Short mmCIF file of C-alpha atoms in Angstrom, two decimals:
data_model
loop_
_atom_site.label_atom_id
_atom_site.label_comp_id
_atom_site.label_asym_id
_atom_site.label_seq_id
_atom_site.Cartn_x
_atom_site.Cartn_y
_atom_site.Cartn_z
CA UNK A 1461 -65.68 38.22 31.80
CA UNK A 1462 -62.79 36.92 29.67
CA UNK A 1463 -62.71 36.72 25.90
CA UNK A 1464 -62.96 32.92 26.17
CA UNK A 1465 -66.36 33.21 27.89
CA UNK A 1466 -67.83 35.51 25.26
CA UNK A 1467 -68.46 39.18 24.74
CA UNK A 1468 -71.25 41.54 23.67
CA UNK A 1469 -71.21 44.21 20.99
CA UNK A 1470 -73.92 46.83 20.60
CA UNK A 1471 -74.36 50.14 18.85
CA UNK A 1472 -75.01 53.27 20.89
CA UNK A 1473 -78.32 54.90 19.91
CA UNK A 1474 -79.37 58.49 20.46
CA UNK A 1475 -76.22 60.37 19.43
CA UNK A 1476 -77.03 63.74 17.81
CA UNK A 1477 -75.54 64.97 14.55
CA UNK A 1478 -71.98 65.94 15.48
CA UNK A 1479 -70.87 69.50 14.82
CA UNK A 1480 -67.51 71.25 14.79
CA UNK A 1481 -66.33 71.78 18.37
CA UNK A 1482 -68.56 69.14 19.98
CA UNK A 1483 -67.13 67.21 22.92
CA UNK A 1484 -67.47 63.61 21.77
CA UNK A 1485 -66.78 62.16 25.21
CA UNK A 1486 -69.68 64.12 26.70
CA UNK A 1487 -72.01 63.14 23.85
CA UNK A 1488 -71.12 59.46 24.26
CA UNK A 1489 -71.42 59.62 28.05
CA UNK A 1490 -74.90 61.12 27.75
CA UNK A 1491 -76.01 58.48 25.25
CA UNK A 1492 -74.43 55.51 27.09
CA UNK A 1493 -74.13 56.46 30.81
CA UNK A 1494 -73.79 52.80 31.89
CA UNK A 1495 -70.32 52.35 30.44
CA UNK A 1496 -68.14 50.19 32.70
CA UNK A 1497 -64.47 49.64 33.34
CA UNK A 1498 -63.00 47.37 30.65
CA UNK A 1499 -65.46 48.35 27.92
CA UNK A 1500 -64.06 49.25 24.50
CA UNK A 1501 -65.61 52.12 22.52
CA UNK A 1502 -65.47 51.86 18.72
CA UNK A 1503 -65.88 55.33 17.25
CA UNK A 1504 -66.32 55.97 13.54
CA UNK A 1505 -63.70 58.42 12.29
CA UNK A 1506 -66.36 60.52 10.52
CA UNK A 1507 -67.77 61.92 13.75
CA UNK A 1508 -64.26 62.52 15.09
CA UNK A 1509 -63.46 64.49 11.95
CA UNK A 1510 -66.65 66.52 12.25
CA UNK A 1511 -65.99 67.35 15.91
CA UNK A 1512 -62.43 68.39 15.08
CA UNK A 1513 -63.45 70.63 12.19
CA UNK A 1514 -61.99 68.41 9.48
CA UNK A 1515 -64.85 69.27 7.13
CA UNK A 1516 -63.49 71.40 4.30
CA UNK A 1517 -64.93 73.07 1.23
CA UNK A 1518 -63.90 71.11 -1.81
CA UNK A 1519 -65.84 71.29 -5.02
CA UNK A 1520 -63.00 69.21 -6.46
CA UNK A 1521 -62.55 66.07 -4.34
CA UNK A 1522 -59.49 65.12 -6.36
CA UNK A 1523 -57.72 68.28 -5.21
CA UNK A 1524 -58.48 67.39 -1.59
CA UNK A 1525 -57.06 63.92 -2.16
CA UNK A 1526 -53.92 65.46 -3.67
CA UNK A 1527 -53.48 67.63 -0.57
CA UNK A 1528 -53.71 64.63 1.79
CA UNK A 1529 -51.48 62.33 -0.29
CA UNK A 1530 -47.86 61.60 0.49
CA UNK A 1531 -47.34 59.13 -2.36
CA UNK A 1532 -49.46 57.29 -4.90
CA UNK A 1533 -49.18 53.52 -4.46
CA UNK A 1534 -51.48 52.45 -7.30
CA UNK A 1535 -53.90 54.00 -9.74
CA UNK A 1536 -56.60 52.56 -11.94
CA UNK A 1537 -58.80 55.06 -13.74
CA UNK A 1538 -60.09 57.55 -11.17
CA UNK A 1539 -59.32 55.24 -8.23
CA UNK A 1540 -56.13 55.95 -6.33
CA UNK A 1541 -54.59 53.93 -3.52
CA UNK A 1542 -52.28 56.28 -1.67
CA UNK A 1543 -50.25 56.75 1.48
CA UNK A 1544 -51.77 59.67 3.36
CA UNK A 1545 -50.43 62.09 5.93
CA UNK A 1546 -51.26 59.68 8.76
CA UNK A 1547 -49.13 56.97 7.16
CA UNK A 1548 -52.18 54.90 6.18
CA UNK A 1549 -52.34 53.25 2.76
CA UNK A 1550 -55.93 53.44 1.58
CA UNK A 1551 -58.23 54.56 -1.19
CA UNK A 1552 -58.51 58.30 -1.83
CA UNK A 1553 -56.36 59.18 1.22
CA UNK A 1554 -59.43 58.69 3.41
CA UNK A 1555 -61.11 61.78 1.91
CA UNK A 1556 -64.86 61.14 2.10
CA UNK A 1557 -67.68 62.97 0.34
CA UNK A 1558 -70.48 60.98 2.01
CA UNK A 1559 -72.38 61.98 5.15
CA UNK A 1560 -71.27 65.56 4.72
CA UNK A 1561 -73.00 68.59 3.11
CA UNK A 1562 -72.77 69.00 -0.64
CA UNK A 1563 -69.64 70.84 -1.70
CA UNK A 1564 -67.65 69.64 1.30
CA UNK A 1565 -65.49 66.63 2.09
CA UNK A 1566 -64.38 64.99 5.31
CA UNK A 1567 -60.69 64.55 5.98
CA UNK A 1568 -59.43 61.98 8.46
CA UNK A 1569 -58.52 63.23 11.95
CA UNK A 1570 -55.13 64.90 11.99
CA UNK A 1571 -53.88 62.54 14.71
CA UNK A 1572 -56.34 59.66 15.29
CA UNK A 1573 -54.39 58.32 18.28
CA UNK A 1574 -54.56 61.70 19.98
CA UNK A 1575 -58.30 61.82 19.21
CA UNK A 1576 -58.75 58.42 20.87
CA UNK A 1577 -56.80 59.55 23.93
CA UNK A 1578 -58.97 62.67 24.24
CA UNK A 1579 -62.17 60.61 24.15
CA UNK A 1580 -60.80 58.14 26.71
CA UNK A 1581 -59.73 60.93 29.05
CA UNK A 1582 -63.09 62.66 28.62
CA UNK A 1583 -65.03 59.50 29.50
CA UNK A 1584 -62.89 59.01 32.59
CA UNK A 1585 -63.72 62.57 33.68
CA UNK A 1586 -67.43 62.26 32.83
CA UNK A 1587 -68.21 58.76 34.11
CA UNK A 1588 -65.21 57.74 36.21
CA UNK A 1589 -64.56 54.66 34.04
CA UNK A 1590 -61.45 53.23 32.41
CA UNK A 1591 -62.30 52.19 28.87
CA UNK A 1592 -60.42 51.55 25.69
CA UNK A 1593 -61.15 53.65 22.60
CA UNK A 1594 -60.63 52.68 18.97
CA UNK A 1595 -61.17 55.17 16.15
CA UNK A 1596 -62.22 53.23 13.05
CA UNK A 1597 -62.36 53.75 9.32
CA UNK A 1598 -63.35 51.61 6.36
CA UNK A 1599 -60.66 49.97 4.26
CA UNK A 1600 -60.45 47.73 1.25
CA UNK A 1601 -57.71 45.10 1.42
CA UNK A 1602 -55.31 43.64 -1.15
CA UNK A 1603 -56.37 40.21 -2.43
CA UNK A 1604 -59.73 40.37 -0.60
CA UNK A 1605 -63.07 41.57 -1.94
CA UNK A 1606 -65.26 43.85 0.16
CA UNK A 1607 -64.66 46.47 2.83
CA UNK A 1608 -64.17 46.22 6.57
CA UNK A 1609 -63.50 48.61 9.43
CA UNK A 1610 -59.98 48.81 10.84
CA UNK A 1611 -58.37 50.79 13.64
CA UNK A 1612 -56.73 54.07 12.63
CA UNK A 1613 -56.49 55.43 16.17
CA UNK A 1614 -56.47 53.82 19.61
CA UNK A 1615 -56.02 54.57 23.28
CA UNK A 1616 -56.06 52.22 26.22
CA UNK A 1617 -56.17 49.14 23.99
CA UNK A 1618 -53.58 46.46 23.32
CA UNK A 1619 -53.65 46.98 19.58
CA UNK A 1620 -51.32 44.04 18.93
CA UNK A 1621 -51.32 40.71 20.77
CA UNK A 1622 -47.84 39.25 20.31
CA UNK A 1623 -48.04 35.47 20.68
CA UNK A 1624 -44.49 34.80 19.53
CA UNK A 1625 -42.58 32.63 21.95
CA UNK A 1626 -45.69 30.74 23.03
CA UNK A 1627 -47.00 27.42 21.78
CA UNK A 1628 -50.17 26.26 20.05
CA UNK A 1629 -52.58 23.57 21.27
CA UNK A 1630 -50.20 20.88 19.97
CA UNK A 1631 -47.12 22.35 21.61
CA UNK A 1632 -45.71 23.78 18.39
CA UNK A 1633 -43.78 27.02 18.88
CA UNK A 1634 -45.41 30.23 17.62
CA UNK A 1635 -42.74 32.23 15.83
CA UNK A 1636 -44.68 34.69 13.68
CA UNK A 1637 -48.14 35.16 15.21
CA UNK A 1638 -48.97 38.76 16.10
CA UNK A 1639 -52.73 39.36 16.24
CA UNK A 1640 -54.10 42.78 15.18
CA UNK A 1641 -56.54 42.97 18.10
CA UNK A 1642 -57.59 46.57 17.45
CA UNK A 1643 -58.54 45.76 13.86
CA UNK A 1644 -60.59 42.77 15.04
CA UNK A 1645 -62.42 45.02 17.50
CA UNK A 1646 -63.08 47.58 14.76
CA UNK A 1647 -64.56 44.93 12.47
CA UNK A 1648 -66.77 43.59 15.28
CA UNK A 1649 -68.15 47.07 15.88
CA UNK A 1650 -68.87 47.56 12.19
CA UNK A 1651 -71.26 44.61 12.30
CA UNK A 1652 -73.61 46.52 14.59
CA UNK A 1653 -72.95 50.11 13.53
CA UNK A 1654 -73.66 49.53 9.85
CA UNK A 1655 -72.66 51.86 7.05
CA UNK A 1656 -75.89 53.82 6.71
CA UNK A 1657 -77.74 53.26 10.02
CA UNK A 1658 -76.62 56.50 11.66
CA UNK A 1659 -74.99 54.60 14.54
CA UNK A 1660 -71.37 55.82 14.63
CA UNK A 1661 -70.37 54.36 18.02
CA UNK A 1662 -70.37 50.79 19.33
CA UNK A 1663 -69.41 49.21 22.64
CA UNK A 1664 -67.65 45.90 23.22
CA UNK A 1665 -68.08 44.42 26.70
CA UNK A 1666 -66.41 41.29 28.00
CA UNK A 1667 -62.88 41.79 26.67
CA UNK A 1668 -61.42 43.72 29.58
CA UNK A 1669 -58.10 41.93 29.12
CA UNK A 1670 -57.43 44.03 25.99
CA UNK A 1671 -57.87 47.30 27.89
CA UNK A 1672 -54.68 48.75 29.35
CA UNK A 1673 -54.14 50.54 32.62
CA UNK A 1674 -53.61 54.31 32.45
CA UNK A 1675 -49.91 53.89 33.30
CA UNK A 1676 -49.30 51.72 30.24
CA UNK A 1677 -48.60 52.96 26.73
CA UNK A 1678 -51.74 53.21 24.66
CA UNK A 1679 -50.60 50.21 22.65
CA UNK A 1680 -50.18 48.12 25.78
CA UNK A 1681 -46.40 47.96 25.55
CA UNK A 1682 -45.85 49.90 28.75
CA UNK A 1683 -43.55 52.23 26.81
CA UNK A 1684 -43.09 55.72 28.20
CA UNK A 1685 -41.88 57.64 25.15
CA UNK A 1686 -45.17 57.33 23.29
CA UNK A 1687 -43.35 56.70 19.99
CA UNK A 1688 -45.41 53.59 19.20
CA UNK A 1689 -48.59 54.40 21.08
CA UNK A 1690 -51.98 53.60 19.68
CA UNK A 1691 -52.87 52.40 16.22
CA UNK A 1692 -49.60 53.73 14.80
CA UNK A 1693 -48.14 50.39 15.94
CA UNK A 1694 -50.31 48.71 13.27
CA UNK A 1695 -48.71 50.59 10.40
CA UNK A 1696 -46.04 48.42 8.83
CA UNK A 1697 -42.84 50.34 8.16
CA UNK A 1698 -41.43 50.61 4.65
CA UNK A 1699 -38.44 48.39 5.46
CA UNK A 1700 -40.70 45.52 6.56
CA UNK A 1701 -43.34 45.94 3.85
CA UNK A 1702 -42.82 43.20 1.27
CA UNK A 1703 -45.63 44.53 -0.93
CA UNK A 1704 -44.82 48.24 -0.95
CA UNK A 1705 -44.15 48.03 -4.70
CA UNK A 1706 -46.68 45.59 -6.02
CA UNK A 1707 -48.49 46.88 -9.12
CA UNK A 1708 -47.68 48.13 -12.58
CA UNK A 1709 -48.18 51.65 -11.25
CA UNK A 1710 -45.49 50.94 -8.68
CA UNK A 1711 -42.87 50.40 -11.39
CA UNK A 1712 -42.69 54.17 -11.62
CA UNK A 1713 -42.08 54.29 -7.88
CA UNK A 1714 -39.34 51.69 -8.18
CA UNK A 1715 -37.63 53.83 -10.80
CA UNK A 1716 -37.86 57.00 -8.74
CA UNK A 1717 -36.82 55.24 -5.53
CA UNK A 1718 -33.72 53.75 -7.12
CA UNK A 1719 -30.81 55.66 -5.65
CA UNK A 1720 -27.04 55.45 -5.90
CA UNK A 1721 -25.93 54.03 -2.56
CA UNK A 1722 -22.35 54.68 -1.47
CA UNK A 1723 -22.37 53.20 2.03
CA UNK A 1724 -23.52 49.66 2.73
CA UNK A 1725 -24.31 47.76 5.92
CA UNK A 1726 -22.78 44.38 6.80
CA UNK A 1727 -26.06 42.59 6.02
CA UNK A 1728 -25.39 39.87 3.44
CA UNK A 1729 -26.94 40.00 -0.01
CA UNK A 1730 -29.30 37.22 -1.09
CA UNK A 1731 -27.82 35.79 -4.32
CA UNK A 1732 -31.32 34.78 -5.36
CA UNK A 1733 -32.41 38.44 -5.29
CA UNK A 1734 -29.55 39.36 -7.61
CA UNK A 1735 -30.50 36.59 -10.02
CA UNK A 1736 -34.10 37.79 -10.03
CA UNK A 1737 -32.80 41.27 -10.89
CA UNK A 1738 -30.76 39.79 -13.75
CA UNK A 1739 -33.93 38.09 -15.00
CA UNK A 1740 -35.55 41.54 -15.15
CA UNK A 1741 -32.46 43.01 -16.83
CA UNK A 1742 -32.57 40.64 -19.79
CA UNK A 1743 -36.10 41.70 -20.71
CA UNK A 1744 -34.76 45.04 -21.98
CA UNK A 1745 -35.16 45.89 -25.68
CA UNK A 1746 -32.23 44.99 -27.96
CA UNK A 1747 -31.48 45.22 -31.69
CA UNK A 1748 -32.01 42.34 -34.12
CA UNK A 1749 -33.63 40.12 -31.43
CA UNK A 1750 -30.22 39.76 -29.80
CA UNK A 1751 -29.30 39.32 -26.13
CA UNK A 1752 -26.32 41.66 -25.69
CA UNK A 1753 -26.07 41.35 -21.90
CA UNK A 1754 -23.88 39.21 -19.66
CA UNK A 1755 -23.68 39.67 -15.87
CA UNK A 1756 -20.62 38.47 -13.95
CA UNK A 1757 -21.53 37.97 -10.28
CA UNK A 1758 -18.65 38.37 -7.85
CA UNK A 1759 -20.03 36.58 -4.80
CA UNK A 1760 -16.78 35.80 -2.98
CA UNK A 1761 -14.64 38.31 -1.13
CA UNK A 1762 -11.55 36.79 -2.79
CA UNK A 1763 -12.85 37.44 -6.32
CA UNK A 1764 -13.86 41.01 -5.47
CA UNK A 1765 -10.53 41.83 -3.85
CA UNK A 1766 -8.51 40.30 -6.71
CA UNK A 1767 -10.40 42.31 -9.32
CA UNK A 1768 -10.37 45.60 -7.42
CA UNK A 1769 -6.67 45.33 -6.59
CA UNK A 1770 -5.84 44.76 -10.27
CA UNK A 1771 -8.10 47.66 -11.32
CA UNK A 1772 -6.51 49.93 -8.71
CA UNK A 1773 -3.01 49.14 -9.97
CA UNK A 1774 -4.08 49.85 -13.57
CA UNK A 1775 -5.73 53.12 -12.54
CA UNK A 1776 -2.68 54.28 -10.61
CA UNK A 1777 -0.48 53.52 -13.60
CA UNK A 1778 -2.79 55.57 -15.86
CA UNK A 1779 -2.81 58.50 -13.44
CA UNK A 1780 0.97 58.50 -13.15
CA UNK A 1781 1.25 58.56 -16.94
CA UNK A 1782 -1.09 61.58 -16.83
CA UNK A 1783 1.38 63.30 -14.51
CA UNK A 1784 -0.89 63.38 -11.46
CA UNK A 1785 0.68 63.91 -8.04
CA UNK A 1786 0.72 61.06 -5.53
CA UNK A 1787 -1.67 63.06 -3.34
CA UNK A 1788 -4.08 63.51 -6.23
CA UNK A 1789 -3.78 59.85 -7.13
CA UNK A 1790 -4.56 58.75 -3.57
CA UNK A 1791 -7.63 60.99 -3.48
CA UNK A 1792 -8.92 59.63 -6.78
CA UNK A 1793 -8.31 56.02 -5.81
CA UNK A 1794 -10.35 56.53 -2.64
CA UNK A 1795 -13.36 57.20 -4.84
CA UNK A 1796 -13.35 53.51 -5.65
CA UNK A 1797 -14.11 52.64 -2.03
CA UNK A 1798 -17.81 52.27 -2.87
CA UNK A 1799 -16.91 49.12 -4.82
CA UNK A 1800 -14.43 47.83 -2.25
CA UNK A 1801 -16.84 48.26 0.67
CA UNK A 1802 -19.82 46.64 -1.05
CA UNK A 1803 -20.68 43.08 0.02
CA UNK A 1804 -21.49 42.06 -3.57
CA UNK A 1805 -20.28 43.17 -7.00
CA UNK A 1806 -21.73 42.65 -10.45
CA UNK A 1807 -19.88 43.39 -13.69
CA UNK A 1808 -22.35 43.84 -16.58
CA UNK A 1809 -20.81 43.15 -19.96
CA UNK A 1810 -21.72 43.97 -23.56
CA UNK A 1811 -21.49 41.27 -26.20
CA UNK A 1812 -21.94 42.01 -29.88
CA UNK A 1813 -23.24 38.56 -30.84
CA UNK A 1814 -25.74 38.96 -33.65
CA UNK A 1815 -24.58 42.43 -34.66
CA UNK A 1816 -24.30 43.38 -38.33
CA UNK A 1817 -21.12 44.43 -40.08
CA UNK A 1818 -21.56 46.97 -42.88
CA UNK A 1819 -17.93 47.71 -43.78
CA UNK A 1820 -18.60 51.41 -43.35
CA UNK A 1821 -17.42 53.31 -40.27
CA UNK A 1822 -20.58 55.39 -39.94
CA UNK A 1823 -22.97 52.47 -40.03
CA UNK A 1824 -20.72 50.15 -38.02
CA UNK A 1825 -20.41 52.87 -35.37
CA UNK A 1826 -24.19 53.26 -35.22
CA UNK A 1827 -24.54 49.48 -34.92
CA UNK A 1828 -22.31 49.41 -31.85
CA UNK A 1829 -24.16 52.38 -30.35
CA UNK A 1830 -27.42 50.42 -30.63
CA UNK A 1831 -25.87 47.59 -28.65
CA UNK A 1832 -24.45 49.98 -26.05
CA UNK A 1833 -27.88 51.58 -25.60
CA UNK A 1834 -29.47 48.14 -25.20
CA UNK A 1835 -26.88 47.23 -22.58
CA UNK A 1836 -27.65 50.45 -20.69
CA UNK A 1837 -31.34 49.59 -20.80
CA UNK A 1838 -30.54 46.16 -19.34
CA UNK A 1839 -28.45 47.69 -16.55
CA UNK A 1840 -31.23 50.15 -15.78
CA UNK A 1841 -33.69 47.24 -15.51
CA UNK A 1842 -31.19 45.53 -13.22
CA UNK A 1843 -30.82 48.55 -10.91
CA UNK A 1844 -34.58 49.09 -10.69
CA UNK A 1845 -35.18 45.41 -9.96
CA UNK A 1846 -32.55 45.56 -7.18
CA UNK A 1847 -34.47 48.49 -5.67
CA UNK A 1848 -37.61 46.34 -5.80
CA UNK A 1849 -35.68 43.70 -3.84
CA UNK A 1850 -34.83 46.36 -1.23
CA UNK A 1851 -31.18 46.36 -2.30
CA UNK A 1852 -29.15 49.48 -2.86
CA UNK A 1853 -26.73 49.83 -5.75
CA UNK A 1854 -24.09 52.07 -7.32
CA UNK A 1855 -23.19 51.78 -11.00
CA UNK A 1856 -19.53 52.82 -11.33
CA UNK A 1857 -17.87 53.12 -14.75
CA UNK A 1858 -14.32 52.11 -13.71
CA UNK A 1859 -14.18 48.70 -15.43
CA UNK A 1860 -14.67 50.43 -18.79
CA UNK A 1861 -11.23 52.07 -18.42
CA UNK A 1862 -9.34 48.79 -17.98
CA UNK A 1863 -11.32 46.18 -19.87
CA UNK A 1864 -8.32 44.01 -20.68
CA UNK A 1865 -7.42 43.84 -16.99
CA UNK A 1866 -10.98 42.89 -16.03
CA UNK A 1867 -11.20 40.24 -18.73
CA UNK A 1868 -7.88 38.73 -17.65
CA UNK A 1869 -8.65 38.67 -13.91
CA UNK A 1870 -12.16 37.26 -14.40
CA UNK A 1871 -11.15 34.96 -17.27
CA UNK A 1872 -13.78 36.45 -19.59
CA UNK A 1873 -13.99 35.88 -23.35
CA UNK A 1874 -12.32 38.53 -25.48
CA UNK A 1875 -15.66 39.62 -26.93
CA UNK A 1876 -17.12 40.57 -23.53
CA UNK A 1877 -16.78 44.31 -22.87
CA UNK A 1878 -17.20 45.24 -19.18
CA UNK A 1879 -19.61 48.18 -18.89
CA UNK A 1880 -18.80 49.38 -15.40
CA UNK A 1881 -19.35 47.59 -12.11
CA UNK A 1882 -22.42 47.60 -9.88
CA UNK A 1883 -21.92 47.64 -6.12
CA UNK A 1884 -24.85 45.87 -4.44
CA UNK A 1885 -25.90 45.76 -0.79
CA UNK A 1886 -28.22 47.03 1.89
CA UNK A 1887 -27.96 50.78 2.38
CA UNK A 1888 -26.27 51.75 5.65
CA UNK A 1889 -28.72 54.64 6.03
CA UNK A 1890 -31.89 55.97 4.47
CA UNK A 1891 -31.13 57.92 1.28
CA UNK A 1892 -31.63 61.64 1.26
CA UNK A 1893 -34.67 63.09 -0.41
CA UNK A 1894 -34.04 63.60 -4.09
CA UNK A 1895 -34.48 67.15 -5.26
CA UNK A 1896 -37.40 67.65 -7.60
CA UNK A 1897 -36.57 67.99 -11.27
CA UNK A 1898 -38.96 69.91 -13.45
CA UNK A 1899 -39.71 67.55 -16.31
CA UNK A 1900 -40.33 70.43 -18.72
CA UNK A 1901 -36.62 71.24 -18.57
CA UNK A 1902 -35.89 67.93 -20.28
CA UNK A 1903 -38.56 68.11 -22.98
CA UNK A 1904 -38.68 69.71 -26.40
CA UNK A 1905 -41.95 69.55 -28.32
CA UNK A 1906 -42.06 69.87 -32.06
#
């Protein structure tokens, strides 16, 4: 029976309360001995967790959530949306205090895809059938009210149906359509299992075309290395996730994920992304309601090369006046390669328009310092916004040492003070993990 002709979904009655160490395949086979080739089993993750001993003592559920959390994506009051150890982004890391004895919580299966494979293999041994298995859990979804079941583990199921390259009923090419088949199966099973009916397993019959042969990868790709088997193929990677930083809570993540990038790929930079980052930069606080920021965007290779060559010549002249050896000079000049190798440069400038003049060195010096601090705040906004655009950056101070040269080459007004240069581009490699800094070392309380 093909999917076009229809399919049936029913819940499996008669399953006992699952205990640590139970063989789920044997329990399911005993409760539903008429399973047939091509059926798909939808198994609630709770009973998988119980069978695998993922019930833990936890008088403090929050501590259990902390232990299962890789990063906090968003927080509102007590509710946390986090990325958990399985790579899933969900509420409370999947830690569940329902349907488990008081004083305990259920953790998600350690490896839901492996759990699905074990159930599939066990049903083959017990009943001689080739079925697909989907391990399901309940998710909320951005921009949509209500909960639904999705696939967190799978075996023997084409979890994604890639329609790209085909055409629709009108002959239009399909260029972006990839259907999350395993999630659709999980949601169908939830309709008959229910949340409180004590029916943790459902069967779908009539969709044999989504069940893979044993020789294929669990995700139906036919891959042999297993690297994208099962429901792991449904997890969108960080590089492709346009909404990874999407809430006010994520601003903190943007700040912490901003890194100094010193090696860039050849991928071009979207000028629109840089302009959006400038728009964020000019929201920084500034004295006297002024706008002390200007951003010079060097979008052409010719303008970048002309500026960097002039800066290099000025730097070499300074180093020779300092008595540095030619070897030392060459080594120092090479440090500027981060700017020369970047596909895009930005020169942030300070302008003192609107500043006050007091005629007293102390107060005039403090006035300039206020404007310098405001410019730094604008540049910080700029760097963080670039990180939100998935662009790497490096803020290099070199233009501050040859401001007259920079102004002349870029034809800038005399009152514009270059405050370094920002190399912008796509990082050539993933940044290293940043070492933890104990915040108490930077705090004094009075």
